[in-house]
Short mmCIF file of C-alpha atoms in Angstrom, two decimals:
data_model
loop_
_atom_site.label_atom_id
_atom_site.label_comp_id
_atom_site.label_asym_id
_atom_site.label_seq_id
_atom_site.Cartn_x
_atom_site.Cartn_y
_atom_site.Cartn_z
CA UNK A 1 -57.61 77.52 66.47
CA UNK A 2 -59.47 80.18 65.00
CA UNK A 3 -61.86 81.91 67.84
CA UNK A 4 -63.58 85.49 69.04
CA UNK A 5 -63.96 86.34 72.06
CA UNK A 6 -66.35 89.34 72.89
CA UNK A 7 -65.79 89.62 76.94
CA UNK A 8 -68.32 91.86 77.67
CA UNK A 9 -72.00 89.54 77.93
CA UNK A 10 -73.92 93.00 78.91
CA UNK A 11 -73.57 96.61 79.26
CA UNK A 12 -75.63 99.20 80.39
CA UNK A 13 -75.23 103.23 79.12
CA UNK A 14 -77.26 106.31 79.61
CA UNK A 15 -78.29 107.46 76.48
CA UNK A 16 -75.42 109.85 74.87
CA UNK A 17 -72.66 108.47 76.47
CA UNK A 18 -70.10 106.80 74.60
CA UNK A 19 -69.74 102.86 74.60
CA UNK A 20 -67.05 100.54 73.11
CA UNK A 21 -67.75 97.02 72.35
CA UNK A 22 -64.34 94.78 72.85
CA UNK A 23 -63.38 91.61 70.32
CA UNK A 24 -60.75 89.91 70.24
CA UNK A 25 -59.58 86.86 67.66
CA UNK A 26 -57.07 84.34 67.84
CA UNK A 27 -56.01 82.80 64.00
CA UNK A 28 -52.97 81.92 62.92
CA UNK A 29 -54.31 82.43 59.23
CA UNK A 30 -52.43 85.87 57.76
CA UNK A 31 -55.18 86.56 55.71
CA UNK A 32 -58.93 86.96 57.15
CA UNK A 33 -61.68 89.32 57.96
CA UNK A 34 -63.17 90.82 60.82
CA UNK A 35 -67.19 91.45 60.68
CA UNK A 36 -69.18 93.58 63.29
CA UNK A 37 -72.94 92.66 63.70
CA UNK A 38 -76.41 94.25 64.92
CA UNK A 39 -79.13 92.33 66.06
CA UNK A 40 -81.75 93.80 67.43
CA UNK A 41 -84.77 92.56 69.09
CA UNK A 42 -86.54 91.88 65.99
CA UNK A 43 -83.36 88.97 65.62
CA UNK A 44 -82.36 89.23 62.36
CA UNK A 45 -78.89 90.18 62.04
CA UNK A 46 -77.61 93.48 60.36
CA UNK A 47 -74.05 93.22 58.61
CA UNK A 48 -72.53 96.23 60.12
CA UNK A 49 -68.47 96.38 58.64
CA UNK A 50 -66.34 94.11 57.24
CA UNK A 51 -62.26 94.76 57.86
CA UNK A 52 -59.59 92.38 56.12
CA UNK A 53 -56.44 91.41 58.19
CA UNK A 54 -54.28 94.03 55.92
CA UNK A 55 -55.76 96.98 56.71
CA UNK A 56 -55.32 98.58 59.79
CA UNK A 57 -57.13 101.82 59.33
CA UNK A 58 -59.59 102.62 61.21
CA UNK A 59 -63.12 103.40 60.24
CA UNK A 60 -65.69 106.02 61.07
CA UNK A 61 -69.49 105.91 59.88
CA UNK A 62 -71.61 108.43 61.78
CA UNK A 63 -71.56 107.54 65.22
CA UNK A 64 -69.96 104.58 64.63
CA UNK A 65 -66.12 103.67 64.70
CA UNK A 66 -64.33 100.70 64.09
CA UNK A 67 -60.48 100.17 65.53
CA UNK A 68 -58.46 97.21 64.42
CA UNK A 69 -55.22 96.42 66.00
CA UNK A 70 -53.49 93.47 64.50
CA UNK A 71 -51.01 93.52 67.48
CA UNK A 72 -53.30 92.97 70.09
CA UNK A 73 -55.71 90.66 68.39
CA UNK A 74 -58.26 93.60 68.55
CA UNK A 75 -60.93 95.04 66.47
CA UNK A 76 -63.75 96.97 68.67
CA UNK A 77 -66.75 98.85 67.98
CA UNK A 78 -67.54 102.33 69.65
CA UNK A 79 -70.42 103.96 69.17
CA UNK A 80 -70.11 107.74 69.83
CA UNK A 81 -73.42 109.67 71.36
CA UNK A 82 -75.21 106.63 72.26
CA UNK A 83 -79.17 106.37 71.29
CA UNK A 84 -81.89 104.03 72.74
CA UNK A 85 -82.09 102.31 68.83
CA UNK A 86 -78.88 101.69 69.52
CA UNK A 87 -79.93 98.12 71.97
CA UNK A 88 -79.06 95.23 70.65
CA UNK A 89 -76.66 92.35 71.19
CA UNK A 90 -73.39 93.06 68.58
CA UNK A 91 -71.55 90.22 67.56
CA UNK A 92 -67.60 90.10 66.29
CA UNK A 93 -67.19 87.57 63.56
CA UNK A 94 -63.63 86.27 62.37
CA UNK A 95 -64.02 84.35 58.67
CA UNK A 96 -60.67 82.97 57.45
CA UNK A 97 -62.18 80.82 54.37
CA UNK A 98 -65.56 81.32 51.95
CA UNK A 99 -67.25 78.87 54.50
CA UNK A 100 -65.95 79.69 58.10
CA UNK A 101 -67.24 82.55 60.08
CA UNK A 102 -67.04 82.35 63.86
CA UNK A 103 -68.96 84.52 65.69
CA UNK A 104 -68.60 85.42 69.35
CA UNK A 105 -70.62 85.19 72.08
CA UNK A 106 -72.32 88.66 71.62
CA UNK A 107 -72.56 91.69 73.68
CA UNK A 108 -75.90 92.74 74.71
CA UNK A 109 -76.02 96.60 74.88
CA UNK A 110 -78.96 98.48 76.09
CA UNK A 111 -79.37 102.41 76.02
CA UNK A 112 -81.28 103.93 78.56
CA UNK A 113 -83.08 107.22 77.57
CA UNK B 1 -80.95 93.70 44.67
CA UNK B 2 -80.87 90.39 47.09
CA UNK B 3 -83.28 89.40 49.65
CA UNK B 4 -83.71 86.56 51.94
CA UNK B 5 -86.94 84.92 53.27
CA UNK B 6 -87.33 82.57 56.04
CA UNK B 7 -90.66 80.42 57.54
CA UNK B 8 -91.92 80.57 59.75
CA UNK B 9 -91.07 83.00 62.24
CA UNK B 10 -92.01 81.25 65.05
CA UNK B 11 -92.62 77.48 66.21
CA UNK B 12 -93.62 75.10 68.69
CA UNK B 13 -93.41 71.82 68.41
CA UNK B 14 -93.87 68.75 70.31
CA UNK B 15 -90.41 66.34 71.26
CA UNK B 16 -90.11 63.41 68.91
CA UNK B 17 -92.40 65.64 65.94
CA UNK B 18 -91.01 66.52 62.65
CA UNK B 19 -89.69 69.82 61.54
CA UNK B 20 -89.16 71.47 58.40
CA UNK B 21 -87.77 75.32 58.17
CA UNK B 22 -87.41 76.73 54.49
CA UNK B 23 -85.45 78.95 53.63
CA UNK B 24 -85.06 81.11 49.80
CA UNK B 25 -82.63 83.39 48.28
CA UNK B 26 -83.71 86.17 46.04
CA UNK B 27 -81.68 88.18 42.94
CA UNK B 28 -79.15 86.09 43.56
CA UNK B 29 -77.51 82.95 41.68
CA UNK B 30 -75.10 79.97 42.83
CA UNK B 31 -75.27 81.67 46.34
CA UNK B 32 -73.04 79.93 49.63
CA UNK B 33 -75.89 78.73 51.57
CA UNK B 34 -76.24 78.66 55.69
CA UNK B 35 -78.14 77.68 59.28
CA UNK B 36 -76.81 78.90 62.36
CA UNK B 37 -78.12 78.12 65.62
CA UNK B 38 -78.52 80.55 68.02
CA UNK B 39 -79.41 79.03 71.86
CA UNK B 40 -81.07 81.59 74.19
CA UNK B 41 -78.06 84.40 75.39
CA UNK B 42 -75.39 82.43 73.45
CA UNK B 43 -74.01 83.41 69.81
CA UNK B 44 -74.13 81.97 66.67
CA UNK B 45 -73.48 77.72 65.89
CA UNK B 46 -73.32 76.95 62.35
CA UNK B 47 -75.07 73.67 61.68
CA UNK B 48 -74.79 73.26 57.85
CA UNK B 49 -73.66 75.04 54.43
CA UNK B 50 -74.04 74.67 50.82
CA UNK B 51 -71.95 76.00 48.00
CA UNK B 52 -74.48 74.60 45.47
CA UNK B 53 -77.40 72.27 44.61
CA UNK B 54 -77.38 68.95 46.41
CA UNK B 55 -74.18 69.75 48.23
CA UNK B 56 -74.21 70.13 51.81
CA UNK B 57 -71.38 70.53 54.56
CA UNK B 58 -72.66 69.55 58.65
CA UNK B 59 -70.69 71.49 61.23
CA UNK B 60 -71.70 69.82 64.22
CA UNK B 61 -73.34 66.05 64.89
CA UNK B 62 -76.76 66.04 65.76
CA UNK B 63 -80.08 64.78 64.46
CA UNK B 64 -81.01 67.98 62.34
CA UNK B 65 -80.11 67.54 58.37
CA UNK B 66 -80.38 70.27 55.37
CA UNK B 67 -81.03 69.50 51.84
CA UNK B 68 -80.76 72.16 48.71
CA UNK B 69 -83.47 71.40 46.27
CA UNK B 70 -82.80 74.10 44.28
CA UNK B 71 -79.98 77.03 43.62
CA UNK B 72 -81.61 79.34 46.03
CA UNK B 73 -83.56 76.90 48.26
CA UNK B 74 -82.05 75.69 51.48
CA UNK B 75 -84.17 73.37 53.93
CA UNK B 76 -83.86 72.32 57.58
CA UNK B 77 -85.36 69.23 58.76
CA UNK B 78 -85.41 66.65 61.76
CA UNK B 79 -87.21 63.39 61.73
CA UNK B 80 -88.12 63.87 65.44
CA UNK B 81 -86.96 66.98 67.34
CA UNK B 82 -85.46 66.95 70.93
CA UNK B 83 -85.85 69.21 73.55
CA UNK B 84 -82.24 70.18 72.67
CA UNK B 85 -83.30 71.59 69.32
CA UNK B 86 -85.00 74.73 70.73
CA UNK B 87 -83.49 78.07 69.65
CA UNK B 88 -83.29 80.63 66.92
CA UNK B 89 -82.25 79.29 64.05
CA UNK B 90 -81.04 81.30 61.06
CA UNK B 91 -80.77 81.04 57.54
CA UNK B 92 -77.89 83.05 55.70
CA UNK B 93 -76.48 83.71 52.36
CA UNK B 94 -73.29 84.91 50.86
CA UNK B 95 -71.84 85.61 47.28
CA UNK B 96 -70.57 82.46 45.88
CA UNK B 97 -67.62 83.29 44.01
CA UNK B 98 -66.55 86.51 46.80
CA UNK B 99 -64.48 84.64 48.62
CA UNK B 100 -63.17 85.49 52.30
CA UNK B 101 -64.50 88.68 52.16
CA UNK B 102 -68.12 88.22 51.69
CA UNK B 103 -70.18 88.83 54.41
CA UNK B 104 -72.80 86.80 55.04
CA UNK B 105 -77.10 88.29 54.81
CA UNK B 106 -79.14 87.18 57.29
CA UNK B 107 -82.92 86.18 57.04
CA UNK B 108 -85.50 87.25 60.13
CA UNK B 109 -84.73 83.62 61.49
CA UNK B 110 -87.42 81.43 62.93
CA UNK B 111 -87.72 81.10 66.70
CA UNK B 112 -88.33 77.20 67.68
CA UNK B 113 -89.93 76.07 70.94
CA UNK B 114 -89.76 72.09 71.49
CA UNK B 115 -92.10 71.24 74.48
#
């Protein structure tokens, strides 16, 4: 079965702390990508990084950083130096074929100033 | 470069009424067509997708339907919406021919209220 599973529904920072968003996907596909998404309160979503299931490197764009770890399943989201335009629920997304993207739950974040 | 336009951004309509959400593509051609379904603090259903004109894929059973007029033209109707129907809905696009690896472009979705 191919699933995500974000665990976290909510979480709460003070602005400049550090946060890390968890997902984990279960496939048994060898080949797929992972996706990270931003929606803010506006709603539309905002394609954030894409990551395909053969590379493991790790990704950093400005306060953002992406860590994929094929052994555990794993591919979470930290954002470094939080900022109040930072709120917004980020969703994992697991797409094994051109028509199949399953997205988790979501994780609401919300930066307090 | 590629834009995506959805209306309107917010409805309410009465149970057992009609619905129609459009949905168009810009700068685009032969584009994978989507709606999701997003229901209040849950994350994203997809209800149908097209990978070209006239040809339509449903997810999930329910009394909603899509049609694709045109290459870059995807439409969600009902004949007579339930209370069940209310949510966010949201139309997406993604290259045709890219595969796996294509991330899908959202549009500003359109926020449905059935009372």
């Amino acid at each position: 079965a191919q699933k995500v599973t974000q665990a976290q529904t909510e979480i709460s920072v003070v602005e400049k702390e550090d946060v890390t968003l968890d997902c984990v996907y279960e496939t048994r596909d060898t080949t797929y990508y992972l996706f990270w998404y931003k929606q803010p309160p506006s709603g539309e979503l905002v394609f954030l990084i894409r990551r395909n299931s053969f590379d493991e490197q790790n990704e950093i764009s400005g306060r953002y950083s992406w860590n994929f770890q094929k052994s555990t399943s794993s591919f979470n989201f930290t954002i470094t130096a939080s900022q109040v335009v930072d709120s917004a629920v980020y969703f994992c997304a697991l797409k094994i074929n051109n028509n199949d993207m399953r997205f988790g739950a979501g994780t609401r974040l919300t930066v307090k100033p | 470069s590629q834009t995506i336009h959805q209306w309107p951004a917010t409805l309410v309509q009465p149970v057992g009424s009609p619905l129609s959400l459009e949905c168009t593509v810009e700068g685009t051609s032969n584009p994978n067509l989507y709606w999701y379904r997003q229901a209040a603090g849950r994350g994203l259903q997809l209800l149908f997708y097209s990978v070209g004109i006239g040809q339509i894929s449903s997810e999930v059973p329910q009394n909603l339907s899509a049609s694709r007029p045109q290459d870059r033209q995807f439409i969600l109707s009902s004949k007579k919406l339930l209370l069940s129907d209310s949510g966010f809905y949201l139309c997406a696009w993604s290259t045709g021919t890219g595969g796996r690896n294509s991330p899908l472009h959202f549009g500003n979705g359109t926020r449905l209220t059935v009372t």
